[in-house]
Amino acid sequence: TRAMARAVRRRLWTLVLVGDCQCSRLGIMSETERRGSTKDRFIEKVFAFLTRSLYREVDVYAPVPIPSGSPQLNVANHFGGVSDALLLLGVLPDRPGIVARDVIWNVPVVGRLMNWIGAIPVHKPEDHNSPTSNDEMFASCYGALDDAGNILIFPEGVTRNEPSIATVKTGAARIAIGARAHGVAGIQIVPLGIHYEDKAALRSRVFINVGVPLDLDELIAEQTPAATEVAASNRAAVDALTDDIDVALRRAAPDFKDWSEAGRLATGASIALRGQLDDPASEVPFGLRNRLANTLADLPDKQRAKICASVQDYQSDLDAIGTTDAVLHAHLRTGGFLRTLVWQLIIGICLLPFVAVGIAVNVIPFLLVKAVGRLRVAPSMHSTIKPVVAALAFGITWGIVIWRAIAAFGWAAGGVAFILLPVYLAAVVLFVERFTLMLRAYRRWRAPGDPQTFSEQIAERRTAVVEAVLGS
């Protein structure tokens, strides 16, 4: 309804659209305002070029401008290893001094590169099997922050494969407080959340969410008595600032319970946002989707679970008819839902000859894999045994079929069999999965006491996703 559309628009505006969005680059300062030597500008252009080459889209969102002319300590999540540093060097307006583990300098060529870009080595006892001192590192950081400079640190200390922030260590807080004790005033701690679409893929998309800067002087004044001298050795002050950095970084960066929740909240965000696009069939902007998904990740467990459950129900309907939310939403608006359903049935009928041959050829490997799945062993053992059995069973079966084809009709027939066998298998898998999902959807639609048509039911499930997101 129109009333609901207005409510949706207001809610989404409140959640994610308020603020001044600085997209594509953190162009907070003009080229003439930027400090730095010719070398600095050359390094900036090199990394900007690499960033544009490796990623299809880099969207940067800064709701609050970072104060210019202030020393800046950038803290970022560490999900992508070297890619994290490369990205931030490509988008930050001033080249920061990167604080990195000194073992990186042991890699040929990489060590020279780290020196060239002005990286700062940090020494960890576990890397040297002996006590180490970071006095030189701290002195370098203080010097980099002096005269309104800036540095970049990944306070988790390790690269994460999970979609959540690891325990934030005290290094960033000690650097900031130590620099302040050495006379550096006005330090701004800027949280940077890096959101990858697929960190292992080339030409994927990245969203960098710039959090609200923390003013170190204001935080110290709030948390410590006026007469207290605060230094890096003040454990209470360091712990309090570490907690502040932890909270700020979790707000800016991806911080989900697990990958399943991350995917469903992102999907829910896309579904809720799609109705606000001029062309609902188009792709929801990656940065906009992730800003809303991040907001949803902060909700209580019960509300997050409700969103995830509604997304799962709706997604099962989409899978049943082999379509996407973008296509379905456009068809629901134009009355084309029935055409979508009929088209999927036609595809299924066309697949039947391939399915019949695929079942005849692959029935024995299918049964072997199914039998392995019934073994009473640990899930980790299943995940090891099943792929091996599947590879051997299908490989041997296909080898026999190809050999018989060559023996009966020649090498050309063997080549055709080699090409078609995977096609037959894919047809069986696709048909069985689609048939199972459609049967489940049909049974739900025909459940006693439910007079709705399937199109009404799937539209209702989509509405449930939007309401779960907006009602949070």
CSV table of C-alpha atoms in Angstrom, one decimal:
chain,number,residue,atom,x,y,z
A,1,THR,CA,0.0,0.0,0.0
A,2,ARG,CA,1.0,3.6,-0.3
A,3,ALA,CA,1.0,4.1,3.4
A,4,MET,CA,3.4,1.2,3.8
A,5,ALA,CA,5.6,2.4,1.1
A,6,ARG,CA,5.9,5.8,2.8
A,7,ALA,CA,6.7,4.0,6.1
A,8,VAL,CA,9.4,1.9,4.4
A,9,ARG,CA,11.0,5.0,2.9
A,10,ARG,CA,11.1,6.9,6.2
A,11,ARG,CA,12.5,3.9,8.0
A,12,LEU,CA,15.2,3.2,5.5
A,13,TRP,CA,16.1,6.8,5.4
A,14,THR,CA,16.5,6.8,9.2
A,15,LEU,CA,18.6,3.6,9.2
A,16,VAL,CA,21.1,4.2,6.4
A,17,LEU,CA,20.6,7.2,4.3
A,18,VAL,CA,21.2,10.0,6.8
A,19,GLY,CA,24.6,11.7,6.4
A,20,ASP,CA,26.8,13.0,3.8
A,21,CYS,CA,28.0,10.2,1.6
A,22,GLN,CA,31.5,10.5,0.2
A,23,CYS,CA,31.5,7.8,-2.5
A,24,SER,CA,34.3,6.2,-4.5
A,25,ARG,CA,37.2,7.9,-2.7
A,26,LEU,CA,37.6,9.7,0.6
A,27,GLY,CA,38.0,13.0,-1.2
A,28,ILE,CA,37.8,15.0,2.0
A,29,MET,CA,40.6,17.3,1.1
A,30,SER,CA,41.3,18.8,-2.4
A,31,GLU,CA,44.5,18.0,-4.3
A,32,THR,CA,45.9,21.4,-3.3
A,33,GLU,CA,45.2,20.9,0.4
A,34,ARG,CA,46.9,17.5,0.5
A,35,ARG,CA,50.3,17.5,2.0
A,36,GLY,CA,53.1,15.2,0.8
A,37,SER,CA,56.1,15.1,-1.5
A,38,THR,CA,56.1,14.0,-5.1
A,39,LYS,CA,56.9,10.5,-3.9
A,40,ASP,CA,53.8,10.5,-1.7
A,41,ARG,CA,51.6,11.6,-4.6
A,42,PHE,CA,53.2,9.0,-6.9
A,43,ILE,CA,52.6,6.2,-4.3
A,44,GLU,CA,49.0,7.4,-3.9
A,45,LYS,CA,48.4,7.2,-7.7
A,46,VAL,CA,50.0,3.8,-7.9
A,47,PHE,CA,47.8,2.3,-5.2
A,48,ALA,CA,44.7,4.1,-6.6
A,49,PHE,CA,45.4,2.5,-10.0
A,50,LEU,CA,45.9,-1.0,-8.4
A,51,THR,CA,42.6,-0.6,-6.5
A,52,ARG,CA,40.7,0.4,-9.6
A,53,SER,CA,42.3,-2.5,-11.5
A,54,LEU,CA,41.6,-5.2,-8.9
A,55,TYR,CA,38.1,-4.2,-7.9
A,56,ARG,CA,35.1,-3.4,-10.0
A,57,GLU,CA,33.7,-1.0,-7.5
A,58,VAL,CA,34.9,0.6,-4.3
A,59,ASP,CA,32.2,2.5,-2.5
A,60,VAL,CA,33.3,4.7,0.4
A,61,TYR,CA,30.7,6.1,2.9
A,62,ALA,CA,31.7,8.8,5.4
A,63,PRO,CA,28.7,10.1,7.3
A,64,VAL,CA,30.8,12.5,9.3
A,65,PRO,CA,33.8,14.3,7.6
A,66,ILE,CA,37.2,13.5,9.2
A,67,PRO,CA,38.6,16.7,10.6
A,68,SER,CA,41.4,17.9,8.3
A,69,GLY,CA,44.7,19.1,9.7
A,70,SER,CA,44.5,16.7,12.7
A,71,PRO,CA,46.8,13.7,13.5
A,72,GLN,CA,44.8,10.6,12.5
A,73,LEU,CA,45.0,7.1,13.8
A,74,ASN,CA,43.1,4.8,11.4
A,75,VAL,CA,41.9,1.5,12.8
A,76,ALA,CA,40.5,-1.1,10.4
A,77,ASN,CA,39.2,-4.7,10.4
A,78,HIS,CA,41.5,-7.2,8.9
A,79,PHE,CA,39.6,-9.6,6.7
A,80,GLY,CA,41.6,-9.5,3.5
A,81,GLY,CA,45.3,-9.7,4.5
A,82,VAL,CA,47.4,-7.5,2.2
A,83,SER,CA,44.3,-6.5,0.2
A,84,ASP,CA,43.2,-4.4,3.3
A,85,ALA,CA,46.3,-2.3,3.3
A,86,LEU,CA,46.2,-1.9,-0.5
A,87,LEU,CA,42.6,-0.8,-0.5
A,88,LEU,CA,43.1,1.8,2.2
A,89,LEU,CA,46.3,3.2,0.6
A,90,GLY,CA,44.2,3.6,-2.5
A,91,VAL,CA,41.3,5.5,-1.0
A,92,LEU,CA,42.7,7.4,2.0
A,93,PRO,CA,43.4,11.1,1.2
A,94,ASP,CA,46.9,11.0,2.8
A,95,ARG,CA,49.2,8.0,2.7
A,96,PRO,CA,49.3,6.5,6.2
A,97,GLY,CA,52.2,4.8,7.8
A,98,ILE,CA,51.1,1.2,8.1
A,99,VAL,CA,51.9,-0.6,11.3
A,100,ALA,CA,52.7,-4.3,10.3
A,101,ARG,CA,54.4,-7.3,11.8
A,102,ASP,CA,58.1,-7.3,11.1
A,103,VAL,CA,58.2,-10.8,9.7
A,104,ILE,CA,56.8,-9.2,6.5
A,105,TRP,CA,60.1,-7.5,6.0
A,106,ASN,CA,61.8,-11.0,5.7
A,107,VAL,CA,60.0,-11.6,2.4
A,108,PRO,CA,62.2,-10.6,-0.6
A,109,VAL,CA,61.0,-7.6,-2.5
A,110,VAL,CA,58.1,-7.1,-0.1
A,111,GLY,CA,60.4,-5.8,2.6
A,112,ARG,CA,61.7,-3.2,0.1
A,113,LEU,CA,58.2,-2.2,-0.8
A,114,MET,CA,57.2,-1.8,2.9
A,115,ASN,CA,60.2,0.5,3.4
A,116,TRP,CA,59.3,2.5,0.2
A,117,ILE,CA,55.7,3.1,1.4
A,118,GLY,CA,56.9,4.1,4.9
A,119,ALA,CA,55.5,1.1,6.8
A,120,ILE,CA,56.3,0.8,10.5
A,121,PRO,CA,57.4,-2.7,11.8
A,122,VAL,CA,56.1,-4.1,15.0
A,123,HIS,CA,58.0,-6.8,16.8
A,124,LYS,CA,56.0,-9.7,18.4
A,125,PRO,CA,57.6,-12.1,20.8
A,126,GLU,CA,55.9,-15.1,19.2
A,127,ASP,CA,57.6,-14.3,15.9
A,128,HIS,CA,61.1,-14.4,17.4
A,129,ASN,CA,60.8,-16.9,20.3
A,130,SER,CA,62.3,-14.3,22.5
A,131,PRO,CA,61.5,-11.1,24.3
A,132,THR,CA,61.3,-8.1,22.0
A,133,SER,CA,61.1,-4.3,22.3
A,134,ASN,CA,58.8,-2.1,20.3
A,135,ASP,CA,60.3,1.2,21.6
A,136,GLU,CA,61.4,2.0,18.1
A,137,MET,CA,57.9,1.2,16.7
A,138,PHE,CA,56.2,3.5,19.2
A,139,ALA,CA,58.7,6.3,18.5
A,140,SER,CA,58.0,6.0,14.8
A,141,CYS,CA,54.3,6.1,15.4
A,142,TYR,CA,54.6,9.2,17.6
A,143,GLY,CA,56.7,10.8,14.9
A,144,ALA,CA,54.2,9.9,12.1
A,145,LEU,CA,51.3,11.4,14.1
A,146,ASP,CA,53.2,14.5,14.9
A,147,ASP,CA,52.6,17.5,12.6
A,148,ALA,CA,49.1,16.2,11.7
A,149,GLY,CA,50.4,13.0,10.1
A,150,ASN,CA,48.5,9.7,10.2
A,151,ILE,CA,49.0,6.0,10.6
A,152,LEU,CA,47.0,2.8,9.9
A,153,ILE,CA,46.8,-0.1,12.2
A,154,PHE,CA,44.7,-3.4,12.2
A,155,PRO,CA,44.0,-3.7,15.9
A,156,GLU,CA,42.9,-7.3,15.8
A,157,GLY,CA,46.4,-8.3,15.0
A,158,VAL,CA,45.4,-11.2,12.7
A,159,THR,CA,43.6,-11.8,9.5
A,160,ARG,CA,40.1,-13.1,10.0
A,161,ASN,CA,38.2,-15.7,8.0
A,162,GLU,CA,35.0,-15.3,10.1
A,163,PRO,CA,32.6,-12.4,9.4
A,164,SER,CA,33.2,-10.9,12.8
A,165,ILE,CA,35.7,-8.7,14.6
A,166,ALA,CA,38.3,-10.6,16.7
A,167,THR,CA,39.3,-9.3,20.1
A,168,VAL,CA,40.8,-5.9,19.7
A,169,LYS,CA,44.2,-5.7,21.2
A,170,THR,CA,45.7,-2.7,23.1
A,171,GLY,CA,48.3,-1.7,20.6
A,172,ALA,CA,46.2,1.1,18.9
A,173,ALA,CA,45.2,2.6,22.3
A,174,ARG,CA,48.8,2.5,23.6
A,175,ILE,CA,50.0,4.3,20.4
A,176,ALA,CA,47.3,7.0,20.7
A,177,ILE,CA,47.8,7.6,24.4
A,178,GLY,CA,51.6,7.5,24.1
A,179,ALA,CA,51.6,10.0,21.3
A,180,ARG,CA,49.4,12.3,23.3
A,181,ALA,CA,51.7,12.0,26.3
A,182,HIS,CA,54.6,13.0,24.0
A,183,GLY,CA,52.8,16.2,23.0
A,184,VAL,CA,50.7,15.3,20.0
A,185,ALA,CA,47.4,17.1,20.4
A,186,GLY,CA,44.0,16.6,18.7
A,187,ILE,CA,44.4,13.0,17.7
A,188,GLN,CA,41.4,11.6,15.8
A,189,ILE,CA,40.9,7.8,15.9
A,190,VAL,CA,39.0,6.8,12.7
A,191,PRO,CA,37.4,3.4,12.5
A,192,LEU,CA,37.3,1.9,9.0
A,193,GLY,CA,35.1,-1.0,8.1
A,194,ILE,CA,36.1,-3.0,5.0
A,195,HIS,CA,33.2,-5.1,3.5
A,196,TYR,CA,34.2,-7.5,0.7
A,197,GLU,CA,31.7,-8.9,-1.7
A,198,ASP,CA,34.2,-11.8,-2.3
A,199,LYS,CA,37.7,-11.2,-0.9
A,200,ALA,CA,39.1,-14.0,-3.0
A,201,ALA,CA,37.7,-12.9,-6.3
A,202,LEU,CA,39.1,-10.4,-8.8
A,203,ARG,CA,36.9,-7.5,-10.0
A,204,SER,CA,34.5,-7.9,-7.2
A,205,ARG,CA,33.0,-5.0,-5.1
A,206,VAL,CA,34.2,-3.5,-1.9
A,207,PHE,CA,32.5,-1.1,0.5
A,208,ILE,CA,34.5,0.9,3.0
A,209,ASN,CA,32.4,2.2,5.9
A,210,VAL,CA,34.0,5.2,7.7
A,211,GLY,CA,32.8,5.3,11.3
A,212,VAL,CA,32.4,8.4,13.5
A,213,PRO,CA,35.9,9.6,14.5
A,214,LEU,CA,36.8,9.4,18.2
A,215,ASP,CA,38.4,12.5,19.6
A,216,LEU,CA,41.1,11.3,21.9
A,217,ASP,CA,41.4,14.5,24.0
A,218,GLU,CA,37.6,14.4,24.6
A,219,LEU,CA,37.7,10.7,25.6
A,220,ILE,CA,40.6,11.2,28.0
A,221,ALA,CA,38.8,14.2,29.6
A,222,GLU,CA,35.6,12.2,30.1
A,223,GLN,CA,37.3,9.1,31.5
A,224,THR,CA,40.1,10.4,33.7
A,225,PRO,CA,40.3,12.9,36.5
A,226,ALA,CA,41.6,16.3,35.5
A,227,ALA,CA,44.8,16.1,37.5
A,228,THR,CA,45.7,12.6,36.3
A,229,GLU,CA,48.6,12.3,33.9
A,230,VAL,CA,47.7,9.8,31.2
A,231,ALA,CA,50.5,7.8,29.5
A,232,ALA,CA,50.8,4.5,27.6
A,233,SER,CA,51.7,2.8,30.9
A,234,ASN,CA,48.3,3.8,32.4
A,235,ARG,CA,46.6,0.4,32.1
A,236,ALA,CA,43.1,1.7,33.0
A,237,ALA,CA,43.2,4.4,30.4
A,238,VAL,CA,44.5,2.0,27.7
A,239,ASP,CA,41.8,-0.6,28.5
A,240,ALA,CA,39.1,2.1,28.4
A,241,LEU,CA,40.2,3.4,25.1
A,242,THR,CA,40.6,-0.1,23.7
A,243,ASP,CA,36.9,-0.7,24.6
A,244,ASP,CA,35.9,2.5,22.8
A,245,ILE,CA,37.9,1.4,19.7
A,246,ASP,CA,36.3,-2.1,19.8
A,247,VAL,CA,32.8,-0.6,19.9
A,248,ALA,CA,33.5,1.9,17.1
A,249,LEU,CA,35.1,-0.7,14.9
A,250,ARG,CA,32.3,-3.2,15.3
A,251,ARG,CA,29.8,-0.5,14.2
A,252,ALA,CA,31.8,0.2,11.1
A,253,ALA,CA,33.0,-3.2,10.1
A,254,PRO,CA,31.1,-6.5,9.4
A,255,ASP,CA,30.4,-8.2,12.7
A,256,PHE,CA,28.0,-11.1,12.2
A,257,LYS,CA,27.4,-14.2,14.3
A,258,ASP,CA,28.4,-16.5,11.3
A,259,TRP,CA,28.4,-16.6,7.5
A,260,SER,CA,24.9,-17.9,7.4
A,261,GLU,CA,23.6,-14.9,9.4
A,262,ALA,CA,25.7,-12.5,7.3
A,263,GLY,CA,24.2,-13.8,4.1
A,264,ARG,CA,20.6,-13.7,5.3
A,265,LEU,CA,20.8,-10.2,6.8
A,266,ALA,CA,22.4,-8.9,3.6
A,267,THR,CA,19.7,-10.6,1.6
A,268,GLY,CA,17.0,-9.1,3.9
A,269,ALA,CA,18.6,-5.7,3.5
A,270,SER,CA,18.5,-6.0,-0.3
A,271,ILE,CA,14.9,-7.1,-0.4
A,272,ALA,CA,13.8,-4.2,1.9
A,273,LEU,CA,15.8,-1.7,-0.2
A,274,ARG,CA,14.7,-2.9,-3.6
A,275,GLY,CA,11.3,-1.3,-3.4
A,276,GLN,CA,12.9,2.1,-3.1
A,277,LEU,CA,14.9,1.9,-6.3
A,278,ASP,CA,13.7,3.6,-9.5
A,279,ASP,CA,14.1,0.3,-11.3
A,280,PRO,CA,13.3,-2.5,-8.8
A,281,ALA,CA,14.7,-5.1,-11.2
A,282,SER,CA,18.2,-3.5,-10.9
A,283,GLU,CA,20.9,-4.4,-8.4
A,284,VAL,CA,20.8,-2.9,-5.0
A,285,PRO,CA,24.0,-0.8,-4.4
A,286,PHE,CA,26.5,-2.9,-2.6
A,287,GLY,CA,27.4,-0.2,0.0
A,288,LEU,CA,23.8,0.7,0.7
A,289,ARG,CA,22.9,-2.9,1.3
A,290,ASN,CA,25.9,-3.5,3.6
A,291,ARG,CA,25.2,-0.4,5.7
A,292,LEU,CA,21.7,-1.7,6.4
A,293,ALA,CA,22.9,-5.2,7.0
A,294,ASN,CA,25.4,-3.8,9.5
A,295,THR,CA,22.6,-2.0,11.3
A,296,LEU,CA,20.6,-5.2,11.5
A,297,ALA,CA,23.6,-7.1,12.9
A,298,ASP,CA,23.4,-4.9,16.0
A,299,LEU,CA,19.9,-6.0,16.8
A,300,PRO,CA,19.0,-8.4,19.7
A,301,ASP,CA,19.2,-12.1,18.9
A,302,LYS,CA,15.4,-12.5,18.8
A,303,GLN,CA,15.0,-9.8,16.1
A,304,ARG,CA,17.9,-11.1,14.0
A,305,ALA,CA,16.5,-14.6,14.2
A,306,LYS,CA,13.1,-13.4,13.0
A,307,ILE,CA,14.7,-11.6,10.0
A,308,CYS,CA,16.8,-14.7,9.1
A,309,ALA,CA,13.8,-17.0,9.4
A,310,SER,CA,11.7,-14.8,7.1
A,311,VAL,CA,14.5,-14.6,4.6
A,312,GLN,CA,15.0,-18.3,4.6
A,313,ASP,CA,11.3,-19.0,4.0
A,314,TYR,CA,11.1,-16.5,1.1
A,315,GLN,CA,14.3,-17.7,-0.4
A,316,SER,CA,13.0,-21.3,-0.5
A,317,ASP,CA,10.1,-20.1,-2.6
A,318,LEU,CA,12.4,-18.2,-4.9
A,319,ASP,CA,14.5,-21.4,-5.3
A,320,ALA,CA,11.4,-23.4,-6.0
A,321,ILE,CA,10.5,-21.4,-9.0
A,322,GLY,CA,14.1,-20.7,-10.1
A,323,THR,CA,14.0,-16.9,-9.9
A,324,THR,CA,15.5,-14.0,-8.0
A,325,ASP,CA,13.9,-11.3,-5.8
A,326,ALA,CA,14.7,-8.7,-8.4
A,327,VAL,CA,12.9,-10.6,-11.2
A,328,LEU,CA,10.0,-11.6,-9.0
A,329,HIS,CA,9.5,-8.2,-7.5
A,330,ALA,CA,9.2,-6.7,-11.0
A,331,HIS,CA,6.8,-9.4,-12.1
A,332,LEU,CA,4.7,-9.1,-9.0
A,333,ARG,CA,4.3,-5.4,-9.8
A,334,THR,CA,3.4,-6.0,-13.4
A,335,GLY,CA,1.3,-9.2,-13.0
A,336,GLY,CA,3.9,-11.4,-14.7
A,337,PHE,CA,4.2,-14.0,-11.9
A,338,LEU,CA,2.2,-16.6,-13.8
A,339,ARG,CA,4.5,-16.2,-16.8
A,340,THR,CA,7.5,-16.8,-14.6
A,341,LEU,CA,6.0,-20.0,-13.2
A,342,VAL,CA,5.0,-21.3,-16.6
A,343,TRP,CA,8.4,-20.6,-18.0
A,344,GLN,CA,10.1,-22.6,-15.2
A,345,LEU,CA,7.7,-25.5,-15.9
A,346,ILE,CA,8.7,-25.4,-19.6
A,347,ILE,CA,12.4,-25.5,-18.7
A,348,GLY,CA,11.7,-28.5,-16.5
A,349,ILE,CA,9.9,-30.3,-19.3
A,350,CYS,CA,12.8,-29.6,-21.7
A,351,LEU,CA,15.2,-31.0,-19.2
A,352,LEU,CA,13.3,-34.4,-18.9
A,353,PRO,CA,15.3,-36.2,-21.7
A,354,PHE,CA,18.6,-35.2,-20.2
A,355,VAL,CA,17.3,-36.2,-16.8
A,356,ALA,CA,16.3,-39.6,-17.9
A,357,VAL,CA,19.7,-40.3,-19.5
A,358,GLY,CA,21.5,-38.8,-16.5
A,359,ILE,CA,19.6,-41.1,-14.0
A,360,ALA,CA,20.3,-44.2,-16.1
A,361,VAL,CA,24.1,-43.4,-16.3
A,362,ASN,CA,24.6,-42.1,-12.7
A,363,VAL,CA,22.2,-44.3,-10.7
A,364,ILE,CA,25.0,-46.5,-9.2
A,365,PRO,CA,27.3,-43.6,-8.1
A,366,PHE,CA,24.2,-41.8,-6.7
A,367,LEU,CA,23.3,-44.8,-4.6
A,368,LEU,CA,26.9,-45.2,-3.4
A,369,VAL,CA,27.1,-41.6,-2.2
A,370,LYS,CA,23.7,-41.9,-0.5
A,371,ALA,CA,24.9,-45.0,1.3
A,372,VAL,CA,28.0,-43.2,2.5
A,373,GLY,CA,25.8,-40.4,3.8
A,374,ARG,CA,24.0,-42.9,6.0
A,375,LEU,CA,27.2,-44.0,7.8
A,376,ARG,CA,27.2,-43.2,11.5
A,377,VAL,CA,30.3,-41.1,11.7
A,378,ALA,CA,31.2,-37.6,12.7
A,379,PRO,CA,30.2,-34.7,10.3
A,380,SER,CA,33.8,-33.9,9.8
A,381,MET,CA,34.4,-37.5,8.6
A,382,HIS,CA,31.4,-37.3,6.3
A,383,SER,CA,32.8,-34.1,4.7
A,384,THR,CA,36.0,-36.0,4.1
A,385,ILE,CA,34.7,-39.4,2.9
A,386,LYS,CA,31.7,-38.2,0.7
A,387,PRO,CA,33.7,-36.1,-1.8
A,388,VAL,CA,36.3,-38.9,-2.2
A,389,VAL,CA,33.7,-41.6,-2.8
A,390,ALA,CA,31.8,-39.3,-5.2
A,391,ALA,CA,34.9,-38.5,-7.2
A,392,LEU,CA,35.8,-42.2,-7.5
A,393,ALA,CA,32.3,-43.5,-8.2
A,394,PHE,CA,31.4,-40.9,-10.8
A,395,GLY,CA,34.9,-40.9,-12.3
A,396,ILE,CA,35.0,-44.7,-12.7
A,397,THR,CA,31.4,-44.8,-14.1
A,398,TRP,CA,32.1,-42.0,-16.6
A,399,GLY,CA,35.4,-43.7,-17.6
A,400,ILE,CA,33.5,-46.9,-18.4
A,401,VAL,CA,30.9,-45.1,-20.4
A,402,ILE,CA,33.5,-43.1,-22.4
A,403,TRP,CA,35.5,-46.3,-23.0
A,404,ARG,CA,32.5,-48.2,-24.3
A,405,ALA,CA,31.5,-45.2,-26.6
A,406,ILE,CA,35.0,-45.2,-28.1
A,407,ALA,CA,35.0,-49.0,-28.5
A,408,ALA,CA,31.6,-48.9,-30.2
A,409,PHE,CA,31.7,-45.7,-32.3
A,410,GLY,CA,35.2,-44.3,-32.3
A,411,TRP,CA,37.1,-41.4,-30.6
A,412,ALA,CA,34.6,-38.8,-31.8
A,413,ALA,CA,31.8,-40.5,-29.8
A,414,GLY,CA,34.1,-40.7,-26.8
A,415,GLY,CA,34.7,-37.0,-27.0
A,416,VAL,CA,30.9,-36.3,-27.2
A,417,ALA,CA,30.3,-38.5,-24.2
A,418,PHE,CA,33.1,-36.7,-22.3
A,419,ILE,CA,31.3,-33.4,-22.9
A,420,LEU,CA,27.7,-34.6,-22.3
A,421,LEU,CA,28.2,-36.6,-19.1
A,422,PRO,CA,28.6,-33.6,-16.9
A,423,VAL,CA,25.6,-32.0,-18.6
A,424,TYR,CA,23.4,-35.0,-17.8
A,425,LEU,CA,24.5,-35.0,-14.2
A,426,ALA,CA,23.8,-31.2,-13.9
A,427,ALA,CA,20.4,-31.8,-15.4
A,428,VAL,CA,19.5,-34.5,-12.8
A,429,VAL,CA,20.7,-32.3,-9.9
A,430,LEU,CA,18.9,-29.2,-11.1
A,431,PHE,CA,15.7,-31.1,-11.8
A,432,VAL,CA,15.6,-33.0,-8.5
A,433,GLU,CA,16.4,-29.9,-6.4
A,434,ARG,CA,13.8,-27.8,-8.3
A,435,PHE,CA,11.1,-30.5,-8.2
A,436,THR,CA,11.6,-31.0,-4.4
A,437,LEU,CA,11.4,-27.3,-3.7
A,438,MET,CA,8.3,-26.9,-5.9
A,439,LEU,CA,6.6,-29.9,-4.3
A,440,ARG,CA,7.3,-28.4,-0.9
A,441,ALA,CA,5.8,-25.1,-2.0
A,442,TYR,CA,2.8,-26.8,-3.5
A,443,ARG,CA,2.1,-28.7,-0.3
A,444,ARG,CA,2.3,-25.5,1.7
A,445,TRP,CA,0.0,-23.7,-0.8
A,446,ARG,CA,-2.6,-26.5,-0.6
A,447,ALA,CA,-2.5,-26.8,3.2
A,448,PRO,CA,-6.0,-26.9,4.7
A,449,GLY,CA,-7.4,-23.6,5.7
A,450,ASP,CA,-5.2,-21.5,3.4
A,451,PRO,CA,-7.2,-20.0,0.6
A,452,GLN,CA,-4.3,-18.0,-0.9
A,453,THR,CA,-2.9,-18.6,-4.4
A,454,PHE,CA,0.8,-19.4,-4.6
A,455,SER,CA,1.5,-15.9,-6.0
A,456,GLU,CA,-0.3,-14.3,-3.1
A,457,GLN,CA,1.6,-16.5,-0.6
A,458,ILE,CA,5.0,-15.7,-2.0
A,459,ALA,CA,4.2,-12.0,-2.1
A,460,GLU,CA,3.1,-12.3,1.5
A,461,ARG,CA,6.4,-13.9,2.4
A,462,ARG,CA,8.3,-11.1,0.7
A,463,THR,CA,6.3,-8.6,2.7
A,464,ALA,CA,7.2,-10.5,5.9
A,465,VAL,CA,10.9,-10.0,5.1
A,466,VAL,CA,10.4,-6.3,4.6
A,467,GLU,CA,8.3,-5.9,7.8
A,468,ALA,CA,10.9,-8.0,9.8
A,469,VAL,CA,13.7,-5.7,8.6
A,470,LEU,CA,11.8,-2.4,9.1
A,471,GLY,CA,10.1,-3.4,12.3
A,472,SER,CA,13.5,-4.0,13.9
